[in-house]
Amino acid sequence: MPIEAKLSAKKPARTDLLAYIITKEELDRPPSEFEANYLESHDFKGEEGQILFAQHNNYSLVLIGIGEESFVSAEKLRQAGVKLLRGIKNFKSITVDIGSCSYANEQKGQAVQAFLEGAFLGEYEFNLLKSKPEKPVKRTINILGSGANLKKAISRAESISFGVNTARDFVNLPGGDLTPVVFARKASVLAKENGMSVKVLDGLAIKKAKMGGILGVNRGSTQQPRFVQLTYKPQKSSTKHIVLVGKGVTFDAGGLSIKTAVGMSTMKCDMGGAAAVLGSMLATAQIAPNVKVTGLIPLTDNMLGGDATRPGDVLRIKNGKTVEVLNTDAEGRLILADALSVASDMKADAIIDLATLTGACMVALGSQYAGLMGTDETLIESLKQAGKQTGERVWHLPLPDEYRSQLDSNIADVKNIGSNWAGALTAGLFLKEFVSEEVPWAHLDIAGPAFADAPWGEHPKGGTGFGVRLLVDLIENF
Ligand code: BES
Ligand code: ZN
Ligand code: ZN
């Protein structure tokens, strides 16, 4: 990582850069280095997102406003981190005073973690494919403070940002580069480096395991499919087990129900769920909470080769249920069906799947909210809570029994599409068919937030790594 963060007990030497995060209220007693009339003459009011530079007694100073004290939150501090690092590009070392508002005082660890996440994530650039990438400059952030709690906050921010930025890299790699085989290989290396165990099924093994959903979607492709299983086991034997499932369509052309050129142009992002599962497990393995976590990642692309699945074909999913495929572009649910069947047999305490599943969810919620559906109120509540803490916004949508009959098929157990309306919900209802009723299950449709058409918050254009922070927070508090 080009930025290193550490704790610093005292203010820096005078030639260094010193940054203050400050609320509107704190301006009544501004840092001693600032002269009150300087702030006034520059119209600095501590509004959220305001930033001011000053030179005083050889100090280079920066003030970053975060608005009113009573509204300070992890998310505001995260955005302050983004603002600071983007606002000042050319420094080698900076010391940051996280502030003395009540949030920063009472939850200093969380405040530092959020601020650093913003700094690390806001800095990200994807330049693996540039012929002459800019050399990253090594920079240091010194956080004013001390203690084991703050040390932990720093390393947690580092692990989470590593997970998110890895997921972003995976999403940003083109479909022609990151094939299922390459995804599986890269994921295995990273997982093993971080102490996880890995099992990879190749095409033959997937056939033997009777994963008819993956095989059906893969039929139109010259690329081999893969099924990756990652396991994080805590040192102490844990009584809890979470299974994560991620949609890994490395490119979605739509199959014979082909997409439009515009619709297809960002479809390298269709493995965003798989990337989030990998990224969150990498971060989890580093943070080492006392919960067992399994990641299941079905991988294929969705192409239109001569033997591609035809609309009307019937597939047999791993759990024995048959599916009439009436639209080959509704492929994510087919590969998830196999993975959810495997997950259901694991008798876990929770199953959570993440998928860039439907354009309908994007229409409903836009690019900053994931659709959240599921069968267990407690799990839904925990995910909502994790969303609040991490800034990864989720919105609870229903799984209405009234719409289930839309999936009835004349010739198979179910069909893979519903009517024209409520596409996110009928997709959720389809997935529910493949989850054991005994296991709490939640589904996150991340079609909107997985890929940014324009920069927002801490995200540049492209892969966002959405879901990593949400899952890590959920796992840690499970
Ligand atoms: N991968 C797409 C969903 C998607 C759309 C993700 C936009 C990200 C951005 C998915 O496989 C798909 O094509 N879904 C269809 C389902 C339909 C045929 C029932 C859709 O949403 O149009
Ligand atoms: Zn599709
Ligand atoms: Zn898709």
PDB file of C-alpha atoms in Angstrom, residues 86 121 124-127 164-174 265-273 275 356 362 367-368 392 446-467 469:
ATOM      1  CA  ARG A  86      -7.681  14.022  -2.732  1.00  0.00           C
ATOM      2  CA  LEU A 121     -10.064   3.865  -0.597  1.00  0.00           C
ATOM      3  CA  TYR A 124      -7.257   3.928  -5.266  1.00  0.00           C
ATOM      4  CA  GLU A 125      -6.436   3.957  -8.960  1.00  0.00           C
ATOM      5  CA  PHE A 126      -6.577   1.035 -11.362  1.00  0.00           C
ATOM      6  CA  ASN A 127      -3.466   1.165 -13.498  1.00  0.00           C
ATOM      7  CA  VAL A 164     -12.014  -3.633  -1.009  1.00  0.00           C
ATOM      8  CA  ASN A 165      -9.177  -2.628  -3.343  1.00  0.00           C
ATOM      9  CA  THR A 166      -8.551  -6.268  -4.304  1.00  0.00           C
ATOM     10  CA  ALA A 167     -12.237  -6.637  -5.153  1.00  0.00           C
ATOM     11  CA  ARG A 168     -12.027  -3.427  -7.212  1.00  0.00           C
ATOM     12  CA  ASP A 169      -9.016  -4.769  -9.120  1.00  0.00           C
ATOM     13  CA  PHE A 170     -10.886  -7.972  -9.947  1.00  0.00           C
ATOM     14  CA  VAL A 171     -13.949  -6.051 -11.177  1.00  0.00           C
ATOM     15  CA  ASN A 172     -11.834  -3.644 -13.232  1.00  0.00           C
ATOM     16  CA  LEU A 173      -9.962  -6.411 -15.051  1.00  0.00           C
ATOM     17  CA  PRO A 174     -11.616  -6.986 -18.451  1.00  0.00           C
ATOM     18  CA  SER A 265     -20.371  -2.494 -22.249  1.00  0.00           C
ATOM     19  CA  THR A 266     -19.924  -2.710 -18.462  1.00  0.00           C
ATOM     20  CA  MET A 267     -20.651  -6.414 -18.098  1.00  0.00           C
ATOM     21  CA  LYS A 268     -17.133  -7.280 -16.953  1.00  0.00           C
ATOM     22  CA  CYS A 269     -18.586  -6.147 -13.602  1.00  0.00           C
ATOM     23  CA  ASP A 270     -20.882  -9.167 -13.427  1.00  0.00           C
ATOM     24  CA  MET A 271     -18.524 -10.947 -11.047  1.00  0.00           C
ATOM     25  CA  GLY A 272     -18.824  -8.099  -8.504  1.00  0.00           C
ATOM     26  CA  GLY A 273     -20.507 -10.440  -6.009  1.00  0.00           C
ATOM     27  CA  ALA A 275     -15.095 -10.250  -5.915  1.00  0.00           C
ATOM     28  CA  THR A 356     -25.105  -8.101  -9.733  1.00  0.00           C
ATOM     29  CA  MET A 362     -30.835  -0.555 -10.334  1.00  0.00           C
ATOM     30  CA  SER A 367     -26.217   3.258  -7.915  1.00  0.00           C
ATOM     31  CA  GLN A 368     -25.771   3.808  -4.178  1.00  0.00           C
ATOM     32  CA  GLU A 392     -22.525   0.626   2.307  1.00  0.00           C
ATOM     33  CA  ILE A 446     -25.614  -5.180  -5.924  1.00  0.00           C
ATOM     34  CA  ALA A 447     -26.231  -4.481  -9.641  1.00  0.00           C
ATOM     35  CA  GLY A 448     -26.310  -0.735  -8.856  1.00  0.00           C
ATOM     36  CA  PRO A 449     -23.440  -0.144  -6.435  1.00  0.00           C
ATOM     37  CA  ALA A 450     -20.898  -2.737  -7.713  1.00  0.00           C
ATOM     38  CA  PHE A 451     -19.755  -0.554 -10.591  1.00  0.00           C
ATOM     39  CA  ALA A 452     -19.553   3.241 -10.720  1.00  0.00           C
ATOM     40  CA  ASP A 453     -20.321   4.874 -14.087  1.00  0.00           C
ATOM     41  CA  ALA A 454     -19.213   8.140 -12.473  1.00  0.00           C
ATOM     42  CA  PRO A 455     -17.156   8.689  -9.313  1.00  0.00           C
ATOM     43  CA  TRP A 456     -19.091   8.938  -6.006  1.00  0.00           C
ATOM     44  CA  GLY A 457     -17.941   9.153  -2.401  1.00  0.00           C
ATOM     45  CA  GLU A 458     -14.748   7.163  -1.971  1.00  0.00           C
ATOM     46  CA  HIS A 459     -15.144   5.462  -5.344  1.00  0.00           C
ATOM     47  CA  PRO A 460     -13.469   6.355  -8.612  1.00  0.00           C
ATOM     48  CA  LYS A 461     -15.106   5.205 -11.867  1.00  0.00           C
ATOM     49  CA  GLY A 462     -15.272   1.413 -12.214  1.00  0.00           C
ATOM     50  CA  GLY A 463     -15.335  -1.382  -9.646  1.00  0.00           C
ATOM     51  CA  THR A 464     -16.274  -0.243  -6.140  1.00  0.00           C
ATOM     52  CA  GLY A 465     -15.680  -3.404  -4.089  1.00  0.00           C
ATOM     53  CA  PHE A 466     -19.182  -2.885  -2.688  1.00  0.00           C
ATOM     54  CA  GLY A 467     -20.119  -5.470  -0.065  1.00  0.00           C
ATOM     55  CA  ARG A 469     -17.051  -3.658   4.302  1.00  0.00           C
TER      56      ARG A 469
END
